Coordinates of C-alpha atoms in Angstrom, one line a residue:
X218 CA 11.0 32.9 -23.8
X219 CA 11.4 29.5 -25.5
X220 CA 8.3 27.9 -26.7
X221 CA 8.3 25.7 -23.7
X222 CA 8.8 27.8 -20.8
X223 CA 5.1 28.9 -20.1
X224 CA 4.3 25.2 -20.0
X225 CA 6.6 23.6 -17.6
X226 CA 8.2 24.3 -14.6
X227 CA 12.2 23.7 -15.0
X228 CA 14.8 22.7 -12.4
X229 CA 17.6 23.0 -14.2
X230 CA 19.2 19.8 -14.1
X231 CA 17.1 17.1 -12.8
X232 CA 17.8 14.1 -10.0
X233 CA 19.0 11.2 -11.8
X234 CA 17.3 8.8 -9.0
X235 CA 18.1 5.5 -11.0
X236 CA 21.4 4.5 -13.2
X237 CA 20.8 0.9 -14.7
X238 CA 24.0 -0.6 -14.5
X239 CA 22.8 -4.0 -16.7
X240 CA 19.4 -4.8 -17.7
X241 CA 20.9 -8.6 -17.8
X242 CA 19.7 -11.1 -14.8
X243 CA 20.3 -14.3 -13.4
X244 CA 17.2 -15.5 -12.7
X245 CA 14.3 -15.8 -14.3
X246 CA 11.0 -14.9 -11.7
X247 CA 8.2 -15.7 -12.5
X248 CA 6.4 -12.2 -11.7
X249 CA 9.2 -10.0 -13.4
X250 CA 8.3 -8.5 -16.7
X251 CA 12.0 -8.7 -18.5
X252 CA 10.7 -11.1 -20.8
X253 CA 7.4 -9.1 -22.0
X254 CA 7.5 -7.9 -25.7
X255 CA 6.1 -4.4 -24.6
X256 CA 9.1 -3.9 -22.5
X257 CA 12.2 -6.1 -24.2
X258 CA 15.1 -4.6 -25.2
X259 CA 19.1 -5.4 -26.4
X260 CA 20.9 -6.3 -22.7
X261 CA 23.8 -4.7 -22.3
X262 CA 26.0 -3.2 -20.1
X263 CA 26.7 0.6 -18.8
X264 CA 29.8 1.5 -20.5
X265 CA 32.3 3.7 -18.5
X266 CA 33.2 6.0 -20.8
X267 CA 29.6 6.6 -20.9
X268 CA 29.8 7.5 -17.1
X269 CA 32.8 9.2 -16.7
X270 CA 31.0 11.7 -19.6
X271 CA 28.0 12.0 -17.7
X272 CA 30.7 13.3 -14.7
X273 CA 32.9 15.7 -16.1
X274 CA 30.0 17.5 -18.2
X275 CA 27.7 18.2 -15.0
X276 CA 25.2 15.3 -15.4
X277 CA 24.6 14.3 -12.2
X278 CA 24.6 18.2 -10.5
X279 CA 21.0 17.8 -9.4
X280 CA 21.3 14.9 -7.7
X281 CA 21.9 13.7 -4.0
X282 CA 21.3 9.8 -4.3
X283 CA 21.8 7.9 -7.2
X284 CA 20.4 3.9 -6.8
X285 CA 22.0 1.1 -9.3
X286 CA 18.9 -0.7 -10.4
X287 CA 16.3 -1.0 -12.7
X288 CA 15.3 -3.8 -15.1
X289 CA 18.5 -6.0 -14.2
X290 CA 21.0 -7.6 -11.6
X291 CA 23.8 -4.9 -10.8
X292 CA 25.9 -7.2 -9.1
X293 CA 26.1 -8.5 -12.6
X294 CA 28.5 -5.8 -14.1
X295 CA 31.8 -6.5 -13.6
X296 CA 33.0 -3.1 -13.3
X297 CA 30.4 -2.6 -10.4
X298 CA 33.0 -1.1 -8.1
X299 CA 34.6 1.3 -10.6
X300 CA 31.1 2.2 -11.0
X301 CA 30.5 3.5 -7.6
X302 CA 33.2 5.0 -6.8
X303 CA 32.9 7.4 -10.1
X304 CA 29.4 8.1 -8.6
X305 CA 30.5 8.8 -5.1
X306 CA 32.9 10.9 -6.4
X307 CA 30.4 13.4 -7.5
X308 CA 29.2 14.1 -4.0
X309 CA 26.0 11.7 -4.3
X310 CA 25.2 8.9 -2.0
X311 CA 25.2 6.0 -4.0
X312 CA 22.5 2.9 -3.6
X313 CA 21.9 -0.1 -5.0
X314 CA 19.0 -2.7 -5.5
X315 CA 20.0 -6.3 -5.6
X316 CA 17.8 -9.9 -5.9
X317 CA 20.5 -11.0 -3.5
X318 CA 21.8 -14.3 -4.9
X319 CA 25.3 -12.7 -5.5
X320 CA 25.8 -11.0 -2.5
X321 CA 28.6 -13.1 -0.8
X322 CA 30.6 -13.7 -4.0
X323 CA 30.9 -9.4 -4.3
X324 CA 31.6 -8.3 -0.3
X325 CA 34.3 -6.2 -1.5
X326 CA 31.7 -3.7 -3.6
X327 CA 28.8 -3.8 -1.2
X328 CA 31.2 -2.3 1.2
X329 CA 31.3 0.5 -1.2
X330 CA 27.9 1.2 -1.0
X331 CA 25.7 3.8 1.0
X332 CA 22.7 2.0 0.7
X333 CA 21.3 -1.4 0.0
X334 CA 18.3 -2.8 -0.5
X335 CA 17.7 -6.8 -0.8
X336 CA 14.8 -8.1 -2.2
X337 CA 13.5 -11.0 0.0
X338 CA 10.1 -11.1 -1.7
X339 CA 8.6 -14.2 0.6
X340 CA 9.8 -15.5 4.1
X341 CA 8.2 -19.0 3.1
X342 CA 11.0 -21.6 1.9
X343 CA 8.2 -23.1 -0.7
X344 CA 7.0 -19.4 -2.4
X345 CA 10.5 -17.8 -2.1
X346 CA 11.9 -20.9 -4.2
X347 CA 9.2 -20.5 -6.3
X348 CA 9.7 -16.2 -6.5
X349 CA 13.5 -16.8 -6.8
X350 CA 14.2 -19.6 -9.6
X351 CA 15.0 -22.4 -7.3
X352 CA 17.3 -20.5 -4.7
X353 CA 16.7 -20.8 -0.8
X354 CA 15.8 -18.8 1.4
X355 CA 18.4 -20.4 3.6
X356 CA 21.6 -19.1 1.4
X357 CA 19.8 -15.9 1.6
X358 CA 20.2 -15.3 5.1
X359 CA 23.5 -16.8 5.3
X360 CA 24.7 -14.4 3.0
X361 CA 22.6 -11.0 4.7
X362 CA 24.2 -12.6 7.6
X363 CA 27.8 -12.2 5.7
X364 CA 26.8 -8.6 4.3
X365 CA 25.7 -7.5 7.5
X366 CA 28.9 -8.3 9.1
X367 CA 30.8 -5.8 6.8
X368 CA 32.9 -2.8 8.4
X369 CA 32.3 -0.8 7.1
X370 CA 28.9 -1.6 5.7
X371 CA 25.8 0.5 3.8
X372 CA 22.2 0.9 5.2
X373 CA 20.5 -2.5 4.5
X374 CA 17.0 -2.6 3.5
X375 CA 14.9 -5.5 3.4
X376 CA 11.6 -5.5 1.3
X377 CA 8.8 -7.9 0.2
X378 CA 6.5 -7.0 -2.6
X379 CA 3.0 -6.9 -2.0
X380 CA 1.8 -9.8 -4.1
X381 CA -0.5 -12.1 -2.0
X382 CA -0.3 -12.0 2.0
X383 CA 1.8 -8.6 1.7
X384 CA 0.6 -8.3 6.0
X385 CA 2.1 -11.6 6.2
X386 CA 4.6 -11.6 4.7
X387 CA 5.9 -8.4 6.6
X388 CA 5.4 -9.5 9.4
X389 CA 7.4 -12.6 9.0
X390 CA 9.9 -10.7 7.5
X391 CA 10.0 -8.7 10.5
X392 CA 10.1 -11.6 13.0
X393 CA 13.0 -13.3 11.3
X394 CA 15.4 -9.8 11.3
X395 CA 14.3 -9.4 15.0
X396 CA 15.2 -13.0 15.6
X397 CA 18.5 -12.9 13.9
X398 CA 18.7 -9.2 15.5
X399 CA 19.2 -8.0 12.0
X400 CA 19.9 -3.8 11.8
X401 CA 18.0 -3.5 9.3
X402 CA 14.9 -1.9 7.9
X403 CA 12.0 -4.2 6.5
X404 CA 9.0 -2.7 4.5
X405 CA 6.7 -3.9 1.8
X406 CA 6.5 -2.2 -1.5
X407 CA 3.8 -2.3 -4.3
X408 CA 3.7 -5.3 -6.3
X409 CA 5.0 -3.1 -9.5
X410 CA 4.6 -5.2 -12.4
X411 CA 0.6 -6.6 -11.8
X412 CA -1.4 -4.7 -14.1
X413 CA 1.0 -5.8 -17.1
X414 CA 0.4 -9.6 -15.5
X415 CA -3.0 -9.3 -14.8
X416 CA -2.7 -9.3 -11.6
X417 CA -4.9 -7.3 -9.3
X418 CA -3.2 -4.1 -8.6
X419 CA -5.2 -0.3 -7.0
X420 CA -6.6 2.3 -8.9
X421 CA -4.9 5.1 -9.0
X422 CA -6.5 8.2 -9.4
X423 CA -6.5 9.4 -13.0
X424 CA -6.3 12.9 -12.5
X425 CA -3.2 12.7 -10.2
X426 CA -0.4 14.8 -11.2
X427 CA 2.9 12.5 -11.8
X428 CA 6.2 15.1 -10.6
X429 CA 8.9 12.5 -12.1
X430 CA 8.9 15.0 -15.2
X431 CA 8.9 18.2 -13.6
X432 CA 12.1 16.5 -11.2
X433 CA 13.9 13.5 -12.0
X434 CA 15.1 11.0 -14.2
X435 CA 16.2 7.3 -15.0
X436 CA 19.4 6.2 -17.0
X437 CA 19.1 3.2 -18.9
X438 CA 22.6 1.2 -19.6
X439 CA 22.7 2.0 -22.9
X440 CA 22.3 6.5 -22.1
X441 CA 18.4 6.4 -22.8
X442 CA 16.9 9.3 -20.3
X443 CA 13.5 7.8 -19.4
X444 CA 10.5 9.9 -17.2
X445 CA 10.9 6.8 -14.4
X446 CA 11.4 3.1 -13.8
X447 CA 7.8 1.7 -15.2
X448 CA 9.0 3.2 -18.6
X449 CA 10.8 -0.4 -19.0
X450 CA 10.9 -0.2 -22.7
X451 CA 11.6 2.5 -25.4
X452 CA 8.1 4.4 -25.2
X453 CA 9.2 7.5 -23.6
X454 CA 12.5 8.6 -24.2
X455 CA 13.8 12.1 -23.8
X456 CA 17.2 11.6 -25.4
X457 CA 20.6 10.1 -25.2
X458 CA 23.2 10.6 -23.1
X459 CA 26.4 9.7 -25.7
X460 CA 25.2 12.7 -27.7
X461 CA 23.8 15.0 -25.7
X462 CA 24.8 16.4 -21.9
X463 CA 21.8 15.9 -19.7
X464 CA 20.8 19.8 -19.0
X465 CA 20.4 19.8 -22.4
X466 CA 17.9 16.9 -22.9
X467 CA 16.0 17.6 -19.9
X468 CA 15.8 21.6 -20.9
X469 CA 14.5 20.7 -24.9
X470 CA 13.0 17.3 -25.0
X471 CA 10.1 17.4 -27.5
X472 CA 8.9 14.0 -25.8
X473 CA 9.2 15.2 -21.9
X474 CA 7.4 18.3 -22.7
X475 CA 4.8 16.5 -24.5
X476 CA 4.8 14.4 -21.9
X477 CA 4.1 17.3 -19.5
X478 CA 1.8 19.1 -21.5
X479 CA -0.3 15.4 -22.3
X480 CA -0.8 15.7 -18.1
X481 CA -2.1 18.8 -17.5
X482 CA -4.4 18.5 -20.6
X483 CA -5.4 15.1 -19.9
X484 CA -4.7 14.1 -23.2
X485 CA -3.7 11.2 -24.4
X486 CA -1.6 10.6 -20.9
X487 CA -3.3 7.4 -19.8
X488 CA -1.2 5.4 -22.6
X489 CA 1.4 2.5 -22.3
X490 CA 3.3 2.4 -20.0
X491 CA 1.3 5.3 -17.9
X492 CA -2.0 4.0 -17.7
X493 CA -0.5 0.8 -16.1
X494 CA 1.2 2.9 -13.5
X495 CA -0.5 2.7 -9.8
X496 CA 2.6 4.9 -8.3
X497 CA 2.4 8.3 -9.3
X498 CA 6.0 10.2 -8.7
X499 CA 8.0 7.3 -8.1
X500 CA 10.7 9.5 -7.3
X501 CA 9.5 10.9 -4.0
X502 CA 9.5 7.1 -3.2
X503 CA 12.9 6.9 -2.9
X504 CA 13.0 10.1 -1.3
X505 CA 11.3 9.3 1.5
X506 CA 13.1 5.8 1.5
X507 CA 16.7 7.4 1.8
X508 CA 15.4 10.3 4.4
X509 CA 13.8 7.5 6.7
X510 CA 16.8 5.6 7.1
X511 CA 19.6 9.0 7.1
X512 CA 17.2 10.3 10.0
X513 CA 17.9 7.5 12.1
X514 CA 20.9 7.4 14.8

């Protein structure tokens, strides 16, 4: 028994539920957190040697769905479409989170896709122009309009953050697909950067247990292996995927096991980034995302 096996249960290779593409972005919102010092970091791009790496070696065995997002714009990346299809090509579904604005100019990769989810943020012309760096909502729908055209053409999901009038502004994002008889599906999600903007956010409960260590894993461009999405910086990181095949990090990663073991001892958990965190196991998130929509007929 290695020294870490009575503390942690182990799947052997974990889901990677998020592969960041770019961390770059063409807008600048106002209630986005690229631009905090806690969290800022080199942009770059995910290099495909880097992926094709990550394919033949086994990386991405444990996983099922894999979404393109994180702290950037995929759409970006100008080898978006070789990117998918090396994805798809492992047996995973692949998704892909997008701030919308480039959607008409890259039709040809969205039909690639298995999954898509647009973030509308505010059905209000003022506040979405305010959300979105000047762009309309107008173009927007134009362009949902375009995508949702597409044969064939992935799952489209449409979410607004819960920043203000979250009940409003799901509602009014509801009304407008059912007016455009949109086939889509609208929710609201957790406003996921407020307590780094001060902005008020729920309590989670402290002694919750987290299971993105004990299952899954996010990529950053650059082959960072982080415990999840809030981790926007370089606080926890469990290793580096140009040196070493995932399996390996995930099995003997001195920082995921501390990690672990900070949890159950209630030790020293409740630092940056995780005491900001209102979302424990962000992973079953998108779990229950992908299995709502799959379900359907």
């Amino acid at each position: 028994m290695n020294k870490w096996e009575a503390t942690t249960f182990q799947v052997e290779v974990p889901e990677i539920y998020q592969l960041e593409t770019t961390n770059s972005c063409n807008l600048s919102c106002p209630a986005c957190i690229r631009q905090d010092v806690r969290v800022k970091r080199p942009v770059g791009f995910l290099d495909l040697a880097l992926l094709r790496k990550m394919i033949v070696r086994g990386d991405f065995a444990g996983s099922y769905f894999v979404e393109l997002q994180m702290y950037g714009e995929p759409l970006l990346h100008p080898q978006l479409f070789d990117i998918i299809k090396m994805v798809k090509s492992t047996g995973c579904k692949v998704g892909m989170s997008t701030n919308g604005v480039l959607l008409l100019e890259n039709l040809h990769v969205i039909k690639e896709l298995d999954y898509l989810t647009i973030s509308v943020d505010s059905v209000d012309k003022t506040e979405y122009k305010y959300l979105r760096s000047g762009k309309t909502l107008a173009k927007l729908v134009s362009d949902i309009d375009a995508v949702l055209s597409l044969d064939p053409r992935p799952i489209v999901d449409l979410q607004v953050i819960n920043f203000w009038d979250c009940e409003n502004q799901l509602t009014g994002l509801t009304e407008l697909a059912q007016r455009k008889k949109w086939d889509v599906t609208c929710r609201a999600v957790p406003d996921c950067f407020a307590a780094y903007q001060d902005r008020p956010y729920p309590k989670v409960n402290l002694s919750q247990l987290c299971l993105n260590p004990y299952l899954s894993v996010s990529v950053q461009w650059d082959g960072d292996v982080m415990p999840c999405c809030f981790s926007a910086g370089k606080d926890i990181v469990y290793g580096n995927l140009n040196t070493k095949p995932l399996k390996d990090i995930w099995q003997n990663s001195p920082a995921r096991h501390q990690l672990i073991l900070n949890m159950k001892e209630n030790y020293n958990f409740f630092n940056f980034p995780c005491k900001l965190c209102y979302m424990r196991s962000p992973a079953l998130f998108h779990q229950r995302m992908l299995m709502e929509n799959l379900r359907k007929p």
